[in-house]
CSV table of C-alpha atoms in Angstrom, one decimal:
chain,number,residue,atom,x,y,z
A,1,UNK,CA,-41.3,-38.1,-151.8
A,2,UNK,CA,-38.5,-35.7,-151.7
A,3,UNK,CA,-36.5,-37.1,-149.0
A,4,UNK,CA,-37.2,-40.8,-150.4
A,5,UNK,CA,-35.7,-40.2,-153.9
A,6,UNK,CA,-32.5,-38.1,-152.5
A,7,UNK,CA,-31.5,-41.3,-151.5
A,8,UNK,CA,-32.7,-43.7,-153.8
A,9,UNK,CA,-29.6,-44.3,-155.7
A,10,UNK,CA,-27.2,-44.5,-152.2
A,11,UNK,CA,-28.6,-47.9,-150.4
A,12,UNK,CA,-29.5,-51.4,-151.9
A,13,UNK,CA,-33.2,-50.9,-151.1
A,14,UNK,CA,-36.0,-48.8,-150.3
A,15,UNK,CA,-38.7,-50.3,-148.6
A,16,UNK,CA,-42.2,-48.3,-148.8
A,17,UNK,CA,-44.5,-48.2,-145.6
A,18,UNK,CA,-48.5,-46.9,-146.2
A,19,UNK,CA,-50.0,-48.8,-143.8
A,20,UNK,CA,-53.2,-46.9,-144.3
A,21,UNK,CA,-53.4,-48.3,-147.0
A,22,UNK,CA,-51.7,-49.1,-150.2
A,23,UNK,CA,-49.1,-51.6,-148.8
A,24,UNK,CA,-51.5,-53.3,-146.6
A,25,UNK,CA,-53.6,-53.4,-149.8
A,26,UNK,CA,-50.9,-54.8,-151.6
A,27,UNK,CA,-50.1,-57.5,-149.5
A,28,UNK,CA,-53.6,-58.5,-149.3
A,29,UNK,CA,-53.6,-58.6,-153.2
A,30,UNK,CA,-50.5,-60.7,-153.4
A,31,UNK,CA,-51.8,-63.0,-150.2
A,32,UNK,CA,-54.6,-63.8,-152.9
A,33,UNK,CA,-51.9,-64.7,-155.7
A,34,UNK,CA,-52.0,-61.5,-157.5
A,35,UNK,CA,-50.0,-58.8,-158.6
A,36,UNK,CA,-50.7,-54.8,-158.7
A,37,UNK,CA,-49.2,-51.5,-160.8
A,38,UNK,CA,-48.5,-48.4,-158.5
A,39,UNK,CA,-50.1,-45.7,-160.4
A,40,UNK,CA,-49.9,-41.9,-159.0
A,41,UNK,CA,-53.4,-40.9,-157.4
A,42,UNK,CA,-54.1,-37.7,-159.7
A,43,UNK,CA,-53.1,-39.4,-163.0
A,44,UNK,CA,-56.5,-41.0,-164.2
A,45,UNK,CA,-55.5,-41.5,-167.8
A,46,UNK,CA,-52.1,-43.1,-166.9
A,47,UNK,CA,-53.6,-45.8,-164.4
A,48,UNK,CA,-56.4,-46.2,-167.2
A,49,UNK,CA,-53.5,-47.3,-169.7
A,50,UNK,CA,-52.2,-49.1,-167.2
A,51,UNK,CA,-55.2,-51.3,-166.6
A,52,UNK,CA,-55.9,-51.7,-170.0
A,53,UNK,CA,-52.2,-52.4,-171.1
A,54,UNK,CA,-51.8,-55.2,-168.3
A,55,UNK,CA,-55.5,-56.2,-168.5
A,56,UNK,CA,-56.0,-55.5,-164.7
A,57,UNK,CA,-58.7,-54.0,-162.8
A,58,UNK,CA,-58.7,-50.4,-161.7
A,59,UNK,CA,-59.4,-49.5,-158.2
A,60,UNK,CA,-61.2,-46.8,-157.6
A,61,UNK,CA,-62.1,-44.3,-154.6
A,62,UNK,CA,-63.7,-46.5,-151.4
A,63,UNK,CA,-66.8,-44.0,-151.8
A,64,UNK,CA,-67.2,-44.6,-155.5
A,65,UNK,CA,-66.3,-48.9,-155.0
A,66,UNK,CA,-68.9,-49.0,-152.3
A,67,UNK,CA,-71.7,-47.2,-154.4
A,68,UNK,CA,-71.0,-50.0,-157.6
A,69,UNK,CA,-69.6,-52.7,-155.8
A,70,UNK,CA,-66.0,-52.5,-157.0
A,71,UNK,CA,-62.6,-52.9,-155.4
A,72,UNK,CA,-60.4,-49.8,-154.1
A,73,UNK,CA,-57.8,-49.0,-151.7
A,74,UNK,CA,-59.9,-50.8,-149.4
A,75,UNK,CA,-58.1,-54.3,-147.7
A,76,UNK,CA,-61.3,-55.1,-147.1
A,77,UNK,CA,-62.9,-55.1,-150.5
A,78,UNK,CA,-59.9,-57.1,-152.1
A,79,UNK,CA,-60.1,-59.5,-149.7
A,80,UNK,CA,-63.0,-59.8,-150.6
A,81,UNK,CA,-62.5,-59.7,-154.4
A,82,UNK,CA,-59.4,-61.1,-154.9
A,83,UNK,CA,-58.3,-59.8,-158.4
A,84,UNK,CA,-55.0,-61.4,-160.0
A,85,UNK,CA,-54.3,-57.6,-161.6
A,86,UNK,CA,-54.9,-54.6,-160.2
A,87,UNK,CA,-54.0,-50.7,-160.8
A,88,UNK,CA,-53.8,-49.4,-157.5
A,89,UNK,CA,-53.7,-45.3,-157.4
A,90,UNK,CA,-52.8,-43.8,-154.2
A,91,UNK,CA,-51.8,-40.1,-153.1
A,92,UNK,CA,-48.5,-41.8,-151.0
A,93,UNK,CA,-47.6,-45.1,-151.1
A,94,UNK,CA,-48.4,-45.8,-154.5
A,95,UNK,CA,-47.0,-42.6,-155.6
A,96,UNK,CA,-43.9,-43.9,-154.0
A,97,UNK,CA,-43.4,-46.8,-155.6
A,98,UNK,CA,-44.3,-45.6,-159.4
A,99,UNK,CA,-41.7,-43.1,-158.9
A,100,UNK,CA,-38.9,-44.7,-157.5
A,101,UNK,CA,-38.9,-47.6,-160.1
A,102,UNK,CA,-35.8,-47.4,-161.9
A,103,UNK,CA,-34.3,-45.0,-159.3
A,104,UNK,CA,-33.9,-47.5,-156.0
A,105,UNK,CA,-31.9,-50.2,-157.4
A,106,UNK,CA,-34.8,-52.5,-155.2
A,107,UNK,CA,-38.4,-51.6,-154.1
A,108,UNK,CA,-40.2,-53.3,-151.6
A,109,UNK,CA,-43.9,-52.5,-150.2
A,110,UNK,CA,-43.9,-53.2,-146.5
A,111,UNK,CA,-46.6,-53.0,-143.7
A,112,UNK,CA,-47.5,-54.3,-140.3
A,113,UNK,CA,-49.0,-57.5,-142.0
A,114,UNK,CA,-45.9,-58.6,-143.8
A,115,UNK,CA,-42.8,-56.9,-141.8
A,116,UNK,CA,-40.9,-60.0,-140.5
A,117,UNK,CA,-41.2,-61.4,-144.0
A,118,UNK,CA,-39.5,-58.5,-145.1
A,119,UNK,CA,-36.7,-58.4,-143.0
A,120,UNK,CA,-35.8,-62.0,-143.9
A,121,UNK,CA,-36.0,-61.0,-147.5
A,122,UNK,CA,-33.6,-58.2,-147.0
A,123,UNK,CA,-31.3,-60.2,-145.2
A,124,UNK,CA,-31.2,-62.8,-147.7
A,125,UNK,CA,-31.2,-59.6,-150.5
A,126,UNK,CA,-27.9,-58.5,-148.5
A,127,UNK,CA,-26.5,-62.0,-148.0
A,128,UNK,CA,-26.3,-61.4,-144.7
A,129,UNK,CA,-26.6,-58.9,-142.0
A,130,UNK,CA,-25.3,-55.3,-142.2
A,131,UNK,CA,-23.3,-55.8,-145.6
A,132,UNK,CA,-26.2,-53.7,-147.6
A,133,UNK,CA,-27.8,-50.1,-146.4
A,134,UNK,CA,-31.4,-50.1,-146.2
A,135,UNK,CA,-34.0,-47.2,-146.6
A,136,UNK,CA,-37.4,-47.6,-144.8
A,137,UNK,CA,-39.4,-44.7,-145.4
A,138,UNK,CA,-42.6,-43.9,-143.5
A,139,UNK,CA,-45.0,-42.4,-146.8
A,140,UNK,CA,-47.3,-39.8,-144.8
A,141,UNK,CA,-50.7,-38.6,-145.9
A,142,UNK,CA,-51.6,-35.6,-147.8
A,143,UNK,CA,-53.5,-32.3,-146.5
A,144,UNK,CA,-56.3,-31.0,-149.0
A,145,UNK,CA,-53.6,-28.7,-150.2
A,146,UNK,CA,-51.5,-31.5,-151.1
A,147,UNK,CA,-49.0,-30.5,-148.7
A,148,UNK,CA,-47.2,-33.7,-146.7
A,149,UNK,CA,-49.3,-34.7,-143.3
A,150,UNK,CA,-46.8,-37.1,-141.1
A,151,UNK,CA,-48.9,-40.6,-140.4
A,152,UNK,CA,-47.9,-42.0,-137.0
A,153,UNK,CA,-49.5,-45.6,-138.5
A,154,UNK,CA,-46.5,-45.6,-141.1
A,155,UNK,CA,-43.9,-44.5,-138.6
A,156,UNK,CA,-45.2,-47.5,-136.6
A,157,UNK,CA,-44.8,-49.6,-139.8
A,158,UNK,CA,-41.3,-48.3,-140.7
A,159,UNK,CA,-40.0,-49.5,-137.1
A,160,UNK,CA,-41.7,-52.6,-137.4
A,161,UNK,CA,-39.6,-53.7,-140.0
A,162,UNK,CA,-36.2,-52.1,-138.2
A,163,UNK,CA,-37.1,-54.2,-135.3
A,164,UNK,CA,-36.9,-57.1,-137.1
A,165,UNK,CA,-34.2,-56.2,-139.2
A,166,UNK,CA,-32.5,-55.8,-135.6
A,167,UNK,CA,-33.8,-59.6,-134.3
A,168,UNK,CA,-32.1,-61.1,-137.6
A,169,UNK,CA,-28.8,-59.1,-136.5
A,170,UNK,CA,-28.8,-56.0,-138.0
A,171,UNK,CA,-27.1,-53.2,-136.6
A,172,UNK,CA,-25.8,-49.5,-137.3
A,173,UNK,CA,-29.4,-48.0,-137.1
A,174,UNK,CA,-29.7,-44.3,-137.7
A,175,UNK,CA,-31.0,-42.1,-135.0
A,176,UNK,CA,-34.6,-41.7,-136.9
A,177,UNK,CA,-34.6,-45.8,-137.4
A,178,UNK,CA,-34.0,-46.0,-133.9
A,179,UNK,CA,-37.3,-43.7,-133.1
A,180,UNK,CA,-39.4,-45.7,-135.6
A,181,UNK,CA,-38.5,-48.8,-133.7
A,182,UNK,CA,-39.1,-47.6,-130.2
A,183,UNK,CA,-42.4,-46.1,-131.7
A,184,UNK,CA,-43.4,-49.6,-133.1
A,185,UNK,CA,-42.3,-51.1,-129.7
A,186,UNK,CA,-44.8,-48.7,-128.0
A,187,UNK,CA,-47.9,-49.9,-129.3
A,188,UNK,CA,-46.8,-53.9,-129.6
A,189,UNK,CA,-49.2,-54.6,-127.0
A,190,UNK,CA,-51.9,-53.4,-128.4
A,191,UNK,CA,-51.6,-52.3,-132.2
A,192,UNK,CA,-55.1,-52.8,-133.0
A,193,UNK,CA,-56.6,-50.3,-130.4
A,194,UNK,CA,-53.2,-47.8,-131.3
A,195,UNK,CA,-54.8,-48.1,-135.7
A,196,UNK,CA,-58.2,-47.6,-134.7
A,197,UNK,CA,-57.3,-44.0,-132.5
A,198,UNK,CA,-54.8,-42.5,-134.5
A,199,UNK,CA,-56.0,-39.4,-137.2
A,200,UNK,CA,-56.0,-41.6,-140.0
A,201,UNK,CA,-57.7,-44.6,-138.6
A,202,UNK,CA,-60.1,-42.6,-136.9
A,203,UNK,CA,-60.8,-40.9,-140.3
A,204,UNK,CA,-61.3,-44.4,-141.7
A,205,UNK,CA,-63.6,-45.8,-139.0
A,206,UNK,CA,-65.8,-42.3,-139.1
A,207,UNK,CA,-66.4,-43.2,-142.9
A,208,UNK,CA,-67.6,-47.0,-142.3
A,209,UNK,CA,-64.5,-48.4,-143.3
A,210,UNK,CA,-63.1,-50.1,-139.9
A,211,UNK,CA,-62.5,-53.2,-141.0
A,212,UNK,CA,-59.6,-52.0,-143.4
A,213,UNK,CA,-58.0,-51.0,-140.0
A,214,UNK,CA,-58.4,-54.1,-138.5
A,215,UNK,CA,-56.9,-55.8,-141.9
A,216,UNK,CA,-53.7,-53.9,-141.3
A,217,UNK,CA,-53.8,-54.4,-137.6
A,218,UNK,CA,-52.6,-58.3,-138.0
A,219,UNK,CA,-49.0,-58.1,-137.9
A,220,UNK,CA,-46.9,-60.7,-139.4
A,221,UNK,CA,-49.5,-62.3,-141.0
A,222,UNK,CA,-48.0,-62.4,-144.5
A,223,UNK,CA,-45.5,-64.3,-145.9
A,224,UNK,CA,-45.4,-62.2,-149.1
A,225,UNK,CA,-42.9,-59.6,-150.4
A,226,UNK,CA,-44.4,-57.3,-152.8
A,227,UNK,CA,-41.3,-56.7,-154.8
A,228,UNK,CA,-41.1,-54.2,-157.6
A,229,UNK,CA,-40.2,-55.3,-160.6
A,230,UNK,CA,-40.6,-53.5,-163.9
A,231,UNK,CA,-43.6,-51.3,-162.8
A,232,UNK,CA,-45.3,-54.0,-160.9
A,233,UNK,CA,-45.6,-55.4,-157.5
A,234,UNK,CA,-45.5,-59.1,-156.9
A,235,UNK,CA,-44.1,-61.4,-154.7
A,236,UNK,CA,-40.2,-61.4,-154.4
């Protein structure tokens, strides 16, 4: 969060990467036609005035949508439901995105499913290649303590989109760009099998929930930009 705000205001965009599993969530949503808030995680009486200003559903925990049937950060469950608006709380990339509107001249919610889309936007954002700056930002995980936990799955997103930033011509990659990428490049082969091993995957399949892996194991599926625009996501 730090790190991703001290820069905000010094590149053209900042592109968000939760993988597991608020921007692979998102681009489900918008896949369906719809649009969703970012709403911090802890904040239960903001994303309730969110929902009820923008007459959207409110996701709730995976736990608590399975026990009454709802929809939550799960890809699988609005896939399944399909809502046109959604509050969608999250402890990283939501978080993210709700605080660096108005701060990043451009958001953008990225993942595995939409990443080549999102390079073409940026490129057509920039008007070309390498005449904007560009700020991909792996979100992370939490620790009980709230502390930051580092999430190989959005490293592996964050290069995704820098390799094909670099196949559309881009160039002048920083050093920690460049180790996203080779990252990413690493489990090309077999980014499936890399979703379902890693800690947070693994944490996902041990609580029943391994199809939302295999949702954001389908790269380049998507041809939708979830693009921030006055507090809400929807295609750019």
């Amino acid at each position: 969060m730090t790190g991703a705000l001290a820069i905000a205001e010094d590149v053209a965009a900042v592109v968000v990467v939760d993988v597991l599993s608020f921007t692979t969530a998102v681009s489900v949503v918008l896949d369906g036609g719809g649009r969703v808030w970012p709403c911090p995680w802890d904040d239960d009486e903001r994303a309730t005035a969110l929902a009820l200003q923008h007459d959207a559903v409110l996701a709730v925990g995976r736990s608590r949508a399975r026990a009454a049937g709802g929809v939550s950060l799960s890809p699988v469950s609005l896939r399944a439901a399909s809502p046109q608006r959604l509050v969608l709380p999250s402890p990283n990339g939501s978080r993210l995105c709700a605080e660096l509107a108005g701060r990043a001249p451009v958001v953008v919610a990225a993942c595995l499913r939409n990443a080549a889309a999102v390079a073409r936007w940026l490129t057509d954002l920039a008007g070309g290649v390498d005449s904007a700056s560009v700020a991909v930002v792996a979100a992370g995980e939490r620790w009980p303590d709230g502390s930051l936990r580092p999430a190989v799955e959005d490293v592996w997103g964050a290069g995704a989109v820098v390799d094909r930033l670099v196949a559309l011509g881009w160039t002048g990659l920083s050093q920690e760009a460049r180790a996203a990428r080779a990252a990413s490049s690493a489990t090309q082969d077999d980014v499936g099998s890399a979703l379902l091993e890693c800690s947070s995957g693994a944490e996902l399949v041990a609580a029943g929930h391994r199809g939302d892996v295999l949702v954001a194991a389908e790269p380049d599926t998507s041809d939708r930009v979830p693009v921030l625009r006055d507090g809400c996501l929807s295609a750019g």
